[in-house]
Amino acid sequence: MSIKPIRKAVLPAAGLGTRFLPATKASPKEMLPLVDKPLIQYVVEEAVACGITDIIIVTGRGKRAIEDHFDVAFELEVLLRDKGKDDILKEVRAISDMANFSYVRQPEALGLGHAVNCARNLVGDEPFAVLLADDIIHHVPTALEQMMAVYRETGSSVIGLQQVPLAEVIKYGVILPETISAGLHRVVDMVEKPRPADAPSNLSVIGRYILQPAIFDCLDRISAGAGGELQLTDALKRLLKTHQIHGLELVGDRYDAGSKIGFLKATVALALDSPELGPEFRSYLKGLDI
Ligand code: G1P
C-alpha cells in the first residue's frame, strides 16, 4: 500500500471566542497575539514545517483579519521597502509566501464536525490534517511531526492525545485505548465530553488530527451530539467501523490558548523561550516581588 503524502491542513476558525470576551468581541480569537505572532500563525507554521502546502481555513462572520494576515500586504510592503526596513519586509512577506491559503465559511457555529465538513470540497479525496489553533503544543519535534511519523508507518488516521486529570475529561474527546507500545494506542472507541464516571480512560484528544477522507461520509451521517453540536469525535467513532485509527500521546507542554489562563501560561512559556525576548523577560520575572 502506498501512503499518500499529507498536503492539506484544515484549520477551523469560525468559533465565536466566547471564553475570551471581551477581547474577542470585534476581533477574531485566532488573531490574538501570542508573544509576537497571532495564535493561528503557530499552527500554520507547524503544518507547513511538516510539508503541508495547502492551508484551508474555515472562517465565519467577523474573521476577515485572518485572511488579511495571510495575504500580501501591498501598501505595507511598499512602505517598508521605501523606508529601507528590509528585515521586517522579509518577515512580513514570508507570512503570505508560506503556503497556498484558501478559505471557506461556516455559516453557523454547528460544531467542530460541521466545520471540518465545510472544507470537504477543498480537501477532496485525500488524507489531510486538522489543527485547532487553541491547542498550542510547545515542543520540538512538533505535535504534528510526531503524528506524521505514525502516519508514515501505518497509513491510518492518527489523533493526538494527552493524559488529563480525570476531573477534566468532560472538556475533551476521550478514547478507549488498546495500547500497542508506550504512548501509542489503537483507538477502540471514543466519546465526546464524558463525565469522569463514564470516561473510558483519561486519554484525551488534543487538537491535532490526521484524517482519511472517509471521515467526510461519516461527518455526513452524524447527528447533534455533546452540547447539541455536530462533533468530530462522533464521526471518528463511526469511522472506526471501517478504518483503523491510531492515537499518539503527544510529547510537549500543551496550553489551551482559547482560555484566558491558558493563553497567559502560553505567553509566559513562549516568551521565556524567545531568543529575542527571553533573557530580558526572564530577569524581569525574577525581579518581581511575588
Ligand atoms: C474539541 C474537540 C474535543 C477535543 C478538544 C481539544 O473540543 O471536540 O474532542 O478534545 O477540541 O482541544 P472543544 O475544545 O472545541 O470543545
Short mmCIF file of C-alpha atoms in Angstrom, two decimals, residues 73-93:
data_model
loop_
_atom_site.label_atom_id
_atom_site.label_comp_id
_atom_site.label_asym_id
_atom_site.label_seq_id
_atom_site.Cartn_x
_atom_site.Cartn_y
_atom_site.Cartn_z
CA ALA A 73 0.03 43.50 2.35
CA PHE A 74 0.91 45.52 -0.73
CA GLU A 75 0.84 49.05 0.72
CA LEU A 76 2.70 47.95 3.85
CA GLU A 77 5.38 46.24 1.77
CA VAL A 78 5.88 49.35 -0.43
CA LEU A 79 6.21 51.49 2.68
CA LEU A 80 8.72 49.15 4.32
CA ARG A 81 10.74 48.97 1.10
CA ASP A 82 10.79 52.78 0.77
CA LYS A 83 11.98 53.11 4.36
CA GLY A 84 14.71 50.52 3.81
CA LYS A 85 13.28 48.23 6.52
CA ASP A 86 14.32 45.09 4.67
CA ASP A 87 14.36 42.71 7.62
CA ILE A 88 10.80 43.36 8.65
CA LEU A 89 9.75 43.40 5.00
CA LYS A 90 11.16 39.91 4.57
CA GLU A 91 9.30 38.72 7.66
CA VAL A 92 6.00 40.22 6.51
CA ARG A 93 6.35 38.76 3.01
#
